[in-house]
């Protein structure tokens, strides 16, 4: 029996946290801002960023507050059962996120993290995405050698 695409996407959601409602909402905001060409969950980049703007060399992560250890109400809510396990698990996630962001920046990518709790205020998210993507299209300074090289390659 061939698996139906909707089954697959449901499984993906459950397993990897892909295509969560938060991600879908951010994609919608991005499209409404006029950006229609972007990749999603690019596995060839560190951390499989949720949204990838190759030409701008910019990526957006949409982070769930619990899994990624946000310092907010939801992020601070650690389950009472297996408390030690969860604290360790989330600390590892946070450490991995940090390494991922550093790796991307080293490779000349601009990184924006959007927290799930922030989506309760869409206008704020709207504004930070707009600022981020506008800034990412500006010419790069000497702070990002890799980014400059990539830009040259692109324009060649
Ligand atoms: Zn949060």
Coordinates of N, CA, C and O and ligand atoms in Angstrom, one line a residue:
X1 N 0.8 -1.2 0.0 CA 0.0 0.0 0.0 C 0.9 1.2 0.0 O 1.8 1.4 0.8
X2 N 0.6 2.1 -0.9 CA 1.4 3.4 -1.0 C 0.9 4.3 0.1 O -0.3 4.5 0.3
X3 N 1.8 4.9 0.8 CA 1.4 5.9 1.8 C 0.9 7.2 1.2 O 1.5 7.7 0.2
X4 N -0.2 7.6 1.7 CA -0.7 8.9 1.2 C 0.1 10.1 1.7 O 0.6 10.0 2.8
X5 N 0.2 11.1 0.9 CA 1.0 12.2 1.3 C 0.6 12.8 2.6 O 1.4 13.3 3.4
X6 N -0.7 12.8 2.8 CA -1.2 13.4 4.1 C -0.8 12.6 5.3 O -0.5 13.1 6.4
X7 N -0.7 11.3 5.1 CA -0.1 10.4 6.2 C 1.3 10.8 6.5 O 1.7 10.9 7.6
X8 N 2.0 10.9 5.4 CA 3.5 11.1 5.5 C 3.7 12.5 6.2 O 4.5 12.6 7.1
X9 N 2.9 13.5 5.8 CA 3.2 14.8 6.4 C 2.8 14.8 7.9 O 3.4 15.4 8.7
X10 N 1.8 13.9 8.2 CA 1.4 13.9 9.6 C 2.5 13.2 10.4 O 2.8 13.6 11.5
X11 N 3.1 12.1 9.8 CA 4.1 11.4 10.5 C 5.3 12.4 10.7 O 5.9 12.5 11.8
X12 N 5.7 13.1 9.6 CA 6.8 14.0 9.7 C 6.6 15.0 10.8 O 7.5 15.4 11.5
X13 N 5.4 15.5 10.9 CA 5.1 16.5 11.9 C 5.3 16.0 13.3 O 5.9 16.6 14.1
X14 N 4.9 14.7 13.5 CA 5.0 14.1 14.8 C 6.5 13.8 15.1 O 6.9 14.0 16.2
X15 N 7.2 13.3 14.1 CA 8.6 12.9 14.3 C 9.5 14.0 14.4 O 10.3 14.1 15.3
X16 N 9.5 14.9 13.4 CA 10.6 15.9 13.3 C 10.1 17.3 13.6 O 10.9 18.3 13.6
X17 N 8.8 17.5 13.9 CA 8.4 18.8 14.2 C 8.3 19.7 12.9 O 8.3 20.9 13.0
X18 N 8.3 19.0 11.7 CA 8.1 19.8 10.5 C 6.7 20.2 10.2 O 5.8 19.5 10.6
X19 N 6.5 21.3 9.5 CA 5.2 21.7 9.1 C 4.3 21.9 10.3 O 3.1 21.6 10.2
X20 N 4.8 22.4 11.4 CA 3.9 22.7 12.5 C 3.1 23.9 12.2 O 3.4 24.6 11.2
X21 N 2.0 24.1 12.9 CA 1.2 25.3 12.6 C 2.0 26.6 12.8 O 1.8 27.5 12.0
X22 N 3.0 26.6 13.7 CA 3.8 27.8 13.8 C 4.6 28.0 12.5 O 4.7 29.2 12.0
X23 N 5.2 27.0 11.9 CA 5.9 27.1 10.7 C 5.0 27.6 9.6 O 5.4 28.4 8.8
X24 N 3.8 27.0 9.5 CA 2.9 27.4 8.4 C 2.5 28.8 8.5 O 2.4 29.5 7.5
X25 N 2.3 29.3 9.8 CA 2.0 30.7 10.0 C 3.1 31.6 9.6 O 2.9 32.6 8.9
X26 N 4.3 31.2 9.9 CA 5.5 32.1 9.5 C 5.6 32.1 7.9 O 5.8 33.2 7.4
X27 N 5.4 31.0 7.3 CA 5.4 30.9 5.8 C 4.4 31.9 5.3 O 4.6 32.6 4.3
X28 N 3.2 31.9 5.9 CA 2.1 32.7 5.4 C 2.5 34.2 5.6 O 2.3 35.0 4.6
X29 N 3.1 34.6 6.7 CA 3.5 36.0 6.9 C 4.6 36.4 5.9 O 4.5 37.4 5.3
X30 N 5.5 35.5 5.6 CA 6.6 35.7 4.7 C 6.0 36.0 3.3 O 6.4 36.9 2.6
X31 N 5.1 35.1 2.9 CA 4.4 35.3 1.6 C 3.7 36.6 1.5 O 3.7 37.3 0.5
X32 N 3.0 36.9 2.6 CA 2.2 38.2 2.6 C 3.2 39.4 2.4 O 2.7 40.4 2.0
X33 N 4.4 39.2 2.9 CA 5.4 40.3 2.8 C 5.9 40.4 1.4 O 6.7 41.3 1.0
X34 N 5.5 39.4 0.5 CA 5.9 39.5 -0.9 C 7.1 38.6 -1.2 O 7.5 38.6 -2.4
X35 N 7.5 37.8 -0.3 CA 8.6 36.8 -0.6 C 8.0 35.5 -0.9 O 7.4 34.8 0.0
X36 N 8.0 35.1 -2.1 CA 7.4 33.8 -2.5 C 8.3 32.7 -2.8 O 8.0 31.6 -2.9
X37 N 9.6 33.1 -3.0 CA 10.6 32.0 -3.3 C 11.5 31.7 -2.2 O 12.4 32.5 -1.9
X38 N 11.2 30.7 -1.5 CA 12.1 30.2 -0.4 C 12.0 28.7 -0.3 O 11.0 28.1 -0.6
X39 N 13.1 28.2 0.3 CA 13.1 26.7 0.5 C 12.6 26.4 1.9 O 12.6 27.3 2.8
X40 N 12.1 25.2 2.1 CA 11.7 24.8 3.5 C 12.5 23.6 3.9 O 12.7 22.7 3.1
X41 N 12.9 23.6 5.2 CA 13.5 22.4 5.8 C 14.7 21.9 4.9 O 14.7 20.7 4.6
X42 N 15.6 22.8 4.5 CA 16.7 22.4 3.7 C 17.7 21.5 4.5 O 18.4 22.0 5.3
X43 N 17.7 20.2 4.2 CA 18.6 19.3 4.9 C 20.0 19.5 4.6 O 20.9 18.9 5.3
X44 N 20.3 20.2 3.5 CA 21.8 20.3 3.2 C 22.4 21.4 4.0 O 23.6 21.7 3.9
X45 N 21.6 22.1 4.8 CA 22.2 23.2 5.7 C 22.1 22.8 7.1 O 21.3 22.0 7.5
X46 N 23.1 23.3 7.9 CA 23.1 22.9 9.4 C 21.7 23.2 10.0 O 21.2 24.3 9.8
X47 N 21.2 22.2 10.7 CA 20.0 22.4 11.5 C 18.7 22.4 10.6 O 17.6 22.6 11.1
X48 N 18.8 22.0 9.3 CA 17.7 22.1 8.4 C 16.8 23.3 8.6 O 15.6 23.1 9.1
X49 N 17.2 24.5 8.3 CA 16.4 25.6 8.6 C 15.0 25.6 8.0 O 14.8 25.0 7.0
X50 N 14.1 26.1 8.8 CA 12.7 26.0 8.4 C 12.4 26.8 7.1 O 11.6 26.3 6.2
X51 N 13.0 28.0 7.0 CA 12.8 28.8 5.7 C 14.2 29.2 5.2 O 15.0 29.7 6.0
X52 N 14.4 29.0 4.0 CA 15.7 29.4 3.4 C 15.6 30.3 2.2 O 14.9 30.0 1.3
X53 N 16.3 31.5 2.3 CA 16.3 32.4 1.2 C 17.7 32.4 0.6 O 18.5 33.2 1.0
X54 N 17.9 31.6 -0.4 CA 19.2 31.3 -0.9 C 19.9 32.6 -1.4 O 21.0 32.8 -1.1
X55 N 19.1 33.3 -2.2 CA 19.7 34.5 -2.9 C 20.1 35.6 -1.9 O 21.0 36.3 -2.1
X56 N 19.4 35.6 -0.8 CA 19.7 36.6 0.3 C 20.7 36.0 1.3 O 21.1 36.7 2.2
X57 N 20.9 34.7 1.2 CA 21.7 34.0 2.1 C 21.2 34.2 3.5 O 21.9 34.7 4.4
X58 N 19.9 34.0 3.7 CA 19.3 34.2 5.0 C 18.4 33.0 5.3 O 17.8 32.4 4.4
X59 N 18.4 32.6 6.6 CA 17.5 31.5 7.0 C 16.7 31.9 8.2 O 17.1 32.8 9.0
X60 N 15.5 31.3 8.3 CA 14.7 31.6 9.5 C 14.4 30.2 10.1 O 14.0 29.3 9.5
X61 N 14.6 30.2 11.5 CA 14.1 29.0 12.2 C 12.9 29.4 13.0 O 12.8 30.5 13.5
X62 N 11.9 28.5 13.0 CA 10.7 28.7 13.9 C 10.9 27.7 15.0 O 10.8 26.5 14.8
X63 N 11.1 28.2 16.2 CA 11.4 27.3 17.3 C 10.2 27.2 18.3 O 9.6 28.2 18.7
X64 N 9.9 25.9 18.6 CA 8.9 25.7 19.7 C 9.6 26.0 21.0 O 10.7 25.7 21.2
X65 N 8.8 26.7 21.9 CA 9.4 27.2 23.1 C 9.9 26.1 24.0 O 10.9 26.2 24.7
X66 N 9.1 25.0 24.1 CA 9.5 23.9 25.0 C 10.7 23.2 24.5 O 11.7 23.1 25.2
X67 N 10.7 22.7 23.2 CA 11.8 21.9 22.7 C 13.1 22.7 22.6 O 14.2 22.1 22.8
X68 N 13.1 24.0 22.4 CA 14.3 24.7 22.2 C 14.6 25.6 23.4 O 15.5 26.4 23.4
X69 N 13.9 25.3 24.5 CA 14.3 25.9 25.8 C 14.2 27.5 25.8 O 15.1 28.1 26.3
X70 N 13.1 28.0 25.3 CA 12.9 29.5 25.4 C 12.6 29.9 26.8 O 12.0 29.2 27.6
X71 N 13.2 31.1 27.2 CA 12.9 31.6 28.6 C 11.6 32.3 28.5 O 11.5 33.5 28.5
X72 N 10.5 31.6 28.5 CA 9.2 32.2 28.6 C 8.3 31.2 29.3 O 8.8 30.1 29.7
X73 N 7.0 31.5 29.5 CA 6.1 30.7 30.3 C 6.1 29.2 29.8 O 6.3 28.3 30.5
X74 N 5.9 29.1 28.5 CA 5.8 27.8 28.0 C 7.1 27.0 28.0 O 7.2 25.8 28.3
X75 N 8.2 27.8 27.7 CA 9.5 27.2 27.7 C 10.0 26.7 29.1 O 10.7 25.8 29.2
X76 N 9.5 27.4 30.1 CA 9.9 27.0 31.5 C 9.1 25.9 32.1 O 9.4 25.4 33.1
X77 N 8.1 25.4 31.3 CA 7.2 24.4 31.9 C 7.8 23.0 31.6 O 7.6 22.4 30.6
X78 N 8.6 22.5 32.5 CA 9.2 21.2 32.4 C 8.3 20.1 33.0 O 7.8 20.3 34.1
X79 N 8.0 19.1 32.3 CA 7.1 18.0 32.8 C 7.6 17.5 34.1 O 8.8 17.4 34.4
X80 N 6.7 17.2 35.0 CA 7.1 16.7 36.4 C 7.7 15.3 36.3 O 8.5 15.0 37.1
X81 N 7.1 14.5 35.3 CA 7.7 13.2 35.2 C 9.0 13.3 34.4 O 9.1 14.0 33.5
X82 N 9.9 12.5 34.8 CA 11.3 12.4 34.2 C 11.9 13.8 34.0 O 12.5 14.1 33.0
X83 N 11.8 14.6 35.1 CA 12.3 15.9 35.0 C 13.7 16.0 34.6 O 14.1 16.9 33.7
X84 N 14.5 15.2 35.2 CA 16.0 15.2 34.9 C 16.2 15.0 33.4 O 17.0 15.6 32.8
X85 N 15.5 14.0 32.9 CA 15.6 13.6 31.5 C 15.3 14.9 30.6 O 16.1 15.2 29.7
X86 N 14.2 15.5 30.9 CA 13.8 16.6 30.1 C 14.7 17.8 30.1 O 15.0 18.5 29.1
X87 N 15.2 18.1 31.4 CA 16.1 19.2 31.5 C 17.4 18.9 30.7 O 17.9 19.8 30.0
X88 N 17.9 17.7 30.7 CA 19.1 17.3 30.0 C 18.8 17.4 28.5 O 19.6 18.0 27.7
X89 N 17.7 16.9 28.1 CA 17.3 16.9 26.7 C 17.2 18.3 26.1 O 17.8 18.6 25.0
X90 N 16.6 19.2 26.8 CA 16.4 20.5 26.3 C 17.7 21.3 26.4 O 18.0 22.1 25.4
X91 N 18.5 21.0 27.4 CA 19.9 21.7 27.4 C 20.7 21.3 26.2 O 21.4 22.1 25.6
X92 N 20.5 20.0 25.8 CA 21.3 19.5 24.6 C 20.7 20.2 23.3 O 21.5 20.5 22.4
X93 N 19.4 20.3 23.3 CA 18.8 21.0 22.1 C 19.3 22.4 22.0 O 19.7 22.9 20.9
X94 N 19.4 23.1 23.1 CA 19.8 24.5 23.1 C 21.3 24.6 22.7 O 21.7 25.5 21.9
X95 N 22.1 23.7 23.2 CA 23.5 23.7 22.8 C 23.7 23.4 21.3 O 24.5 24.0 20.6
X96 N 22.9 22.5 20.8 CA 22.9 22.1 19.4 C 22.5 23.3 18.5 O 23.1 23.7 17.5
X97 N 21.4 24.0 19.0 CA 21.0 25.2 18.2 C 22.0 26.3 18.1 O 22.2 26.9 17.1
X98 N 22.8 26.4 19.2 CA 23.8 27.4 19.3 C 24.9 27.1 18.2 O 25.4 27.9 17.5
X99 N 25.3 25.8 18.2 CA 26.3 25.4 17.3 C 25.8 25.5 15.8 O 26.6 26.0 14.9
X100 N 24.6 25.2 15.6 CA 24.0 25.3 14.3 C 24.0 26.8 13.8 O 24.4 27.1 12.7
X101 N 23.6 27.7 14.7 CA 23.6 29.1 14.3 C 25.0 29.6 14.0 O 25.2 30.3 13.0
X102 N 26.0 29.2 14.8 CA 27.4 29.6 14.6 C 27.9 29.1 13.3 O 28.5 29.8 12.5
X103 N 27.5 27.8 12.9 CA 28.0 27.2 11.7 C 27.4 27.9 10.5 O 28.1 28.2 9.5
X104 N 26.1 28.3 10.6 CA 25.5 29.0 9.5 C 26.1 30.4 9.3 O 26.4 30.8 8.2
X105 N 26.3 31.1 10.4 CA 26.9 32.4 10.3 C 28.3 32.4 9.7 O 28.7 33.2 8.9
X106 N 29.1 31.4 10.2 CA 30.4 31.2 9.6 C 30.4 31.0 8.1 O 31.3 31.5 7.4
X107 N 29.4 30.4 7.6 CA 29.3 30.1 6.2 C 28.6 31.3 5.5 O 28.3 31.2 4.3
X108 N 28.4 32.4 6.2 CA 27.9 33.6 5.6 C 26.4 33.8 5.5 O 25.9 34.6 4.8
X109 N 25.7 32.9 6.3 CA 24.2 33.1 6.3 C 23.8 34.0 7.5 O 24.4 34.0 8.6
X110 N 22.8 34.7 7.2 CA 22.1 35.5 8.3 C 21.0 34.6 8.9 O 20.3 33.9 8.2
X111 N 20.9 34.7 10.2 CA 20.0 33.7 10.9 C 19.0 34.5 11.7 O 19.4 35.4 12.5
X112 N 17.7 34.2 11.6 CA 16.7 34.8 12.4 C 15.9 33.6 13.1 O 15.6 32.6 12.5
X113 N 15.7 33.7 14.4 CA 15.0 32.7 15.1 C 13.6 33.4 15.5 O 13.6 34.4 16.1
X114 N 12.6 32.7 15.2 CA 11.2 33.1 15.6 C 10.7 32.1 16.6 O 10.7 30.9 16.4
X115 N 10.3 32.6 17.8 CA 9.8 31.8 18.8 C 8.3 31.7 18.7 O 7.6 32.6 18.4
X116 N 7.8 30.4 19.0 CA 6.4 30.1 18.8 C 5.5 31.1 19.6 O 4.5 31.6 19.2
X117 N 6.0 31.5 20.8 CA 5.2 32.4 21.7 C 5.0 33.7 21.1 O 4.1 34.4 21.3
X118 N 6.0 34.1 20.3 CA 6.0 35.4 19.6 C 4.9 35.5 18.6 O 4.5 36.6 18.2
X119 N 4.4 34.4 18.1 CA 3.4 34.4 17.1 C 2.0 34.9 17.6 O 1.1 35.1 16.8
X120 N 2.0 35.0 18.9 CA 0.7 35.6 19.4 C 0.6 37.1 19.1 O -0.4 37.7 19.2
X121 N 1.7 37.6 18.7 CA 1.7 39.0 18.3 C 2.3 39.1 16.8 O 3.4 39.5 16.6
X122 N 1.4 38.8 15.9 CA 1.8 38.7 14.5 C 2.4 40.0 13.9 O 3.3 39.9 13.1
X123 N 2.0 41.1 14.4 CA 2.5 42.4 13.9 C 4.0 42.6 14.2 O 4.7 43.1 13.4
X124 N 4.3 42.1 15.4 CA 5.7 42.2 15.8 C 6.6 41.3 15.0 O 7.7 41.6 14.5
X125 N 6.1 40.1 14.8 CA 6.8 39.1 14.0 C 6.9 39.6 12.5 O 8.0 39.5 11.9
X126 N 5.8 40.1 12.0 CA 5.8 40.7 10.7 C 7.0 41.7 10.5 O 7.7 41.7 9.6
X127 N 7.1 42.6 11.5 CA 8.1 43.7 11.5 C 9.5 43.1 11.6 O 10.4 43.5 10.8
X128 N 9.7 42.1 12.4 CA 11.1 41.6 12.5 C 11.5 40.8 11.3 O 12.6 40.8 10.9
X129 N 10.5 40.1 10.7 CA 10.8 39.4 9.5 C 11.1 40.4 8.3 O 12.1 40.2 7.6
X130 N 10.3 41.4 8.3 CA 10.6 42.4 7.2 C 11.9 43.1 7.4 O 12.7 43.1 6.4
X131 N 12.3 43.5 8.6 CA 13.6 44.1 8.9 C 14.7 43.1 8.5 O 15.7 43.5 7.9
X132 N 14.5 41.9 8.9 CA 15.6 40.8 8.7 C 15.8 40.6 7.2 O 17.0 40.6 6.8
X133 N 14.8 40.5 6.5 CA 14.9 40.2 5.0 C 15.4 41.4 4.2 O 16.1 41.3 3.2
X134 N 15.0 42.6 4.7 CA 15.5 43.8 4.1 C 17.0 44.0 4.3 O 17.8 44.2 3.4
X135 N 17.4 43.7 5.5 CA 18.8 43.8 5.9 C 19.7 42.8 5.1 O 20.8 43.1 4.7
X136 N 19.1 41.6 5.0 CA 19.9 40.5 4.4 C 20.1 40.8 2.9 O 21.0 40.2 2.3
X137 N 19.4 41.7 2.3 CA 19.6 42.0 0.9 C 20.6 43.1 0.7 O 21.0 43.3 -0.5
X138 N 21.0 43.7 1.8 CA 22.0 44.8 1.6 C 23.4 44.2 1.4 O 23.6 43.1 1.7
X139 N 24.3 45.0 0.7 CA 25.6 44.5 0.5 C 26.3 44.2 1.8 O 26.1 44.9 2.8
X140 N 27.2 43.2 1.8 CA 27.8 42.8 3.0 C 29.1 43.6 3.2 O 29.7 44.0 2.3
X141 N 29.4 43.7 4.5 CA 30.7 44.4 4.8 C 31.7 43.3 5.1 O 31.5 42.1 4.9
X142 N 32.9 43.8 5.6 CA 34.0 42.8 5.7 C 33.8 41.8 6.9 O 34.6 40.9 7.0
X143 N 32.7 42.0 7.6 CA 32.5 41.1 8.7 C 32.2 39.6 8.3 O 32.2 38.7 9.1
X144 N 31.9 39.5 7.0 CA 31.5 38.2 6.6 C 32.2 37.8 5.3 O 31.7 38.1 4.2
X145 N 33.4 37.3 5.4 CA 34.2 36.9 4.2 C 33.5 35.9 3.4 O 33.4 36.0 2.1
X146 N 33.0 34.9 4.0 CA 32.3 33.8 3.3 C 31.1 34.3 2.5 O 30.8 34.0 1.4
X147 N 30.4 35.2 3.2 CA 29.2 35.8 2.6 C 29.6 36.6 1.3 O 28.9 36.5 0.3
X148 N 30.7 37.3 1.4 CA 31.1 38.1 0.3 C 31.5 37.3 -0.9 O 31.2 37.5 -2.0
X149 N 32.2 36.2 -0.5 CA 32.6 35.3 -1.6 C 31.4 34.7 -2.3 O 31.4 34.6 -3.5
X150 N 30.5 34.3 -1.5 CA 29.3 33.7 -2.1 C 28.5 34.7 -3.0 O 28.0 34.3 -4.0
X151 N 28.5 35.9 -2.5 CA 27.9 37.0 -3.3 C 28.5 37.1 -4.7 O 27.9 37.3 -5.7
X152 N 29.9 37.1 -4.6 CA 30.6 37.3 -5.9 C 30.3 36.1 -6.8 O 30.1 36.3 -8.0
X153 N 30.3 34.9 -6.3 CA 30.0 33.7 -7.1 C 28.7 33.9 -7.7 O 28.5 33.5 -8.9
X154 N 27.8 34.4 -6.9 CA 26.4 34.5 -7.4 C 26.3 35.5 -8.6 O 25.6 35.2 -9.6
X155 N 27.0 36.6 -8.4 CA 26.9 37.6 -9.5 C 27.7 37.3 -10.7 O 27.6 38.0 -11.7
X156 N 28.6 36.4 -10.6 CA 29.6 36.1 -11.7 C 28.8 35.5 -12.9 O 27.8 34.8 -12.7
Ligands
LIG1 ZN1 8.6 31.3 24.1

